[in-house]
Amino acid sequence: MSNLTEQPPAIRLEKRPDGVGILWFDTPESPVNILSSRFFGDFAAALDGFEADPSLRAGVLASAKPDSFIAGADLKQFVGLDAAQGTALVTEGHRLLDRVAASRKPIVAAIHGVALGGGLEVALACHYRVASEDPKTQLALPEVQLGVLPGAGGTQRLPALIGLAAALPAILTGSRFKARKALKLGLVDHLTSPRGIVDVAARAALQLAEGTLRRKPRKPTPLDRLAATGPGRSFILGQARKDVLRKTRGLYPAPLRILDCIEAGQARGFRAGATAEQQGFGALVGDSKGKALIKLFLAMTDVKKAGEHLPPPRRVSRLGILGAGFMGEGIAAVSMSQNTVVLKDLTPASLGKAAKNLDAGLAKREKSGSLTRLERDRQWSNLVFSTDTQDLAGCELVIEAVFEKLELKRQILADAEAVLHPQAVFASNTSALPIGRIAEGAKHPERVLGMHYFSPVPKMPLLEIIVTDQTADWALSTALAYGVKQGKTCIVVKDGPGFYTTRILAPFVGEAMLLLEEGADIEALDKALKDFGFPVGPIALLDEVGIDVGAHIARDLGAAFAERGWKTSPAAAKLVDAGYCGRKNAKGFYIYPPEKKGKSGKKQVNPEVYGFFGGPARKSFPAAEMVDRLALLMVNEAVRCLEEGILGNARDGDLGAILGLGFPPFTGGPFRYVDLVGAADVVARMERLKTTCGDRFTPCAMLVEMAREGKRFHED
Ligand code: 3H9
């Protein structure tokens, strides 16, 4: 296919005097190389030139972009594809990469930077792979996370290269490999420095052409030997299928389809596997679940630009964290790679505990190879442990993570203001206390905002930033930029009871309590919501969050929204009075057996808690009814947040609910869920529940209007 516009081609062939043709990837008008049908056309044309030139004896595929090899297929293009178009796209990719693999002149991939998805598949089709030993170099087939499958030969060539047993987890989880690990797996053949990588690859290509270099075959592992037999292969694939079904509850079609493709290839050869892959890719990319996950990725990328219209952020060279508890320690863990971090607490004992955990975390990362010793030492030396407020002087950003008590937080703010520069930002990591109330007595309320992290901080991707009417744009821009540096997806919301995430979580958990009062069974309720797609059920979640925290929030938000029929069960408060705080004090809805060899045993319902909900006799509720009661309340509250301007747009609402609360990702979030099933359907289901359960199910005005006018929240 030829270039349709005046744009330069995405691939340029450089003919070197030593007989090596370098095919330089350089997707026009994109910061990274991305595969598209246009890219394939340019690639085919460059290959024609390479193959036809007798002076070229070998080839190298390299990127002209800084620090990135190929970021995979163009995800923006995927959004508009139906199944047939998806299959056609990857069939074209297959044809091209089969040509690379079958080339009589050896072709070597020079990988510096990310080689993701189709980008890694391009490298897999080459005859040899050289990678730079650089932290930016990362290799993965992340398609499963996007609800699709590796569609350019990955399900066939990866097992062939690294063995079935190693390939399965890599394709089924999409995990990224650094260069060293990739070498160990046999995914790449040689490591070098980023600087001379193209020359090293060219030398290898010539040696392959001359027959003086051969790929070293991987030493077979016991699992490889098992996979080499028919029954062994069936056993490994059968175990993988069981594992997928257990983890996904059958809700995600991509991993099962991936297993079908691998199985087809293993049983009937590369061609059969490739055909299954092309069909499977089309089916997944055309499906609503695949589309929702792709749009989620695009929304996460898009939201990184949220600060573009704001004044430039202030540089943060010193971050203060007040409170060295679990949250404060987590915030330090995601910040210490950036700058000096002052972790302040009242007692050396709490600082000592945090220091021990942070050190252990660094040691673990060094052991896993994700940190060098030097980097570990550098990050550790960024930490300052202090009991003295004076040490906050010079901090450009301070995040308090102390106990959820309004008076305490106000006092902490006043103490900090006494030593802080007037243009230092003060952030509260509260999950529900209104930021405006915390800032009431502040000397500089314009620099006060909320930075609501989720627990455990290093693992949870969301940061909810809360602004009041007084928060200055420069303060917001500084918090946003810092959140992105911490690797978080940041949404900005307005101040109000529970902000966004806590506000939509409260009726969800509250309804679960009411269902227990009506006689629902704890396990059946948790199972219903997990079968709908939440990662944990509402009751298990309350145990994790803390029943005391939940009761506190239910009381505050229940009071704030009582006039519109919010109903809260008194049971949570009674449980707290009886000493039930959840998992943290080993007294919750569930009994958690002690860990054995780092693994937790199966939790059991604590029968005593039914005493707080009318006794041990339980009733059966239809799963769909339980799901509707909880999930629709959450959806309705989310829409209300948009209606009231707490949320700036539906995109942020979807991101917040999925990344912060585990709303089923394949639905695309509460707003995309409404678009998927239709606002009229949601309103009708809520109206039915209103007649049976009460006014709290009144659909909000915005939902009713959207149902009446057949509108959607998202255009695409
Ligand atoms: C696949 O490959 C299927 C195959 O099997 C089939 C083959 C036929 N598409 O994130 P950033 C853009 S599935 C379109 O802010 P970073 C991104 O939108 C794909 N655009 O930077 C943004 O554009 P803009 C498997 C893409 O440094 C800009 O690049 N691949 C794509 O934090 C910068 O992005 C993946 O899943 C793409 N694939 O992170 C990789 N990738 O400035 C997805 C990037 O106009 N990508 N862009 O808004 C990533 O993980 C990260 O973007 C990356 C850079 C690590 C590359």
Coordinates of C-alpha atoms and ligand atoms in Angstrom, one line a residue, residues 29-36 40 68 70-78 86 89-91 93-94 97 114 116-121 138 140-143 145-146 148-154 176 277 281 297-298 300-302 304-305 308, ligand 1:
E29 CA 3.3 13.0 13.7
S30 CA 3.5 10.6 16.7
P31 CA 5.8 10.7 19.7
V32 CA 6.1 6.9 19.5
N33 CA 6.1 4.3 16.7
I34 CA 2.6 2.8 16.2
L35 CA 1.4 0.1 13.9
S36 CA -1.5 0.7 11.5
F40 CA 2.3 -2.0 7.2
S68 CA 10.9 3.9 22.2
I70 CA 7.4 0.4 18.9
A71 CA 4.4 1.0 21.2
G72 CA 2.2 -1.5 19.4
A73 CA -0.8 -1.1 17.2
D74 CA -2.7 2.2 17.0
L75 CA -5.2 1.9 19.7
K76 CA -7.1 5.0 18.5
Q77 CA -7.7 3.1 15.3
F78 CA -9.1 0.0 17.2
G86 CA -10.0 -6.2 13.0
L89 CA -5.9 -5.6 9.9
V90 CA -4.1 -8.3 11.7
T91 CA -4.1 -10.6 8.6
G93 CA 0.2 -7.7 9.8
H94 CA 0.7 -11.5 9.7
L97 CA 5.8 -10.4 9.6
V114 CA 9.4 0.0 24.8
L116 CA 4.9 -3.5 23.3
G117 CA 2.2 -5.6 21.7
G118 CA 2.6 -5.5 18.0
G119 CA 6.0 -3.9 18.6
L120 CA 7.3 -7.0 20.3
E121 CA 5.6 -9.1 17.7
Q138 CA 10.6 -3.0 28.3
A140 CA 5.6 -7.1 26.8
L141 CA 2.5 -8.4 25.1
P142 CA -0.1 -6.3 27.0
E143 CA -3.0 -7.0 24.7
Q145 CA -5.1 -5.9 29.5
L146 CA -6.9 -4.2 26.6
V148 CA -7.8 -8.3 22.9
L149 CA -5.0 -10.7 22.0
P150 CA -1.6 -10.5 20.4
G151 CA -2.7 -10.4 16.8
A152 CA 0.5 -10.3 14.8
G153 CA 1.8 -13.8 15.6
G154 CA 2.5 -13.3 19.3
R176 CA 6.5 -6.2 31.2
E277 CA -5.3 -15.6 16.1
F281 CA -8.4 -10.8 17.4
F297 CA -6.5 3.1 28.2
L298 CA -7.2 6.0 25.9
M300 CA -6.0 7.2 31.1
T301 CA -3.7 8.7 28.5
D302 CA -6.0 11.6 27.8
K304 CA -2.6 13.1 31.7
K305 CA -3.2 16.3 29.8
E308 CA -2.5 21.7 30.1
Ligands
3H9_1 C1 -1.4 -4.3 19.9 O1 -0.3 -4.0 19.7 C2 -2.1 -5.4 19.1 C3 -1.2 -6.2 18.2 O2 -1.1 -7.5 18.7 C4 -1.9 -6.3 16.9 C5 -0.9 -5.8 15.8 C6 -1.5 -5.7 14.4 N1 -1.7 3.6 20.1 O3 1.2 7.2 27.5 P1 1.8 8.4 27.0 C7 0.4 7.7 22.3 S1 -2.3 -3.6 21.1 C8 -2.0 4.9 19.9 O4 1.3 9.7 27.5 P2 4.3 7.5 28.2 C9 -0.5 8.2 23.4 O5 -1.9 8.2 23.1 C10 -1.2 -2.3 21.6 N2 -1.4 5.9 20.6 O6 3.4 8.4 27.2 C11 0.1 9.6 23.5 O7 -0.4 10.4 22.5 P3 -0.8 11.9 22.6 C12 -0.2 -2.7 22.6 C13 -0.4 5.5 21.4 O8 5.7 7.9 27.9 C14 1.5 9.4 23.3 O9 1.6 8.2 22.6 N3 0.5 -1.6 23.1 C15 -0.1 4.2 21.7 O10 3.8 7.7 29.6 C16 2.3 9.3 24.6 O11 1.8 8.3 25.4 C17 0.2 -1.0 24.3 O12 -0.6 -1.4 25.0 C18 -0.8 3.2 20.9 N4 -0.5 1.9 21.1 O13 4.0 6.0 27.8 C19 1.1 0.2 24.6 N5 0.9 4.2 22.6 O14 0.4 12.6 23.2 C20 0.3 1.4 25.0 C21 1.2 5.4 22.9 O15 -1.2 12.3 21.3 N6 1.1 2.6 25.3 N7 0.4 6.3 22.2 O16 -2.0 11.9 23.6 C22 1.7 2.7 26.5 O17 1.8 1.8 27.3 C23 2.4 4.0 26.7 O18 1.7 5.0 25.9 C24 3.9 4.1 26.4 C25 4.4 5.6 26.6 C26 4.6 3.2 27.4 C27 4.2 3.6 25.0

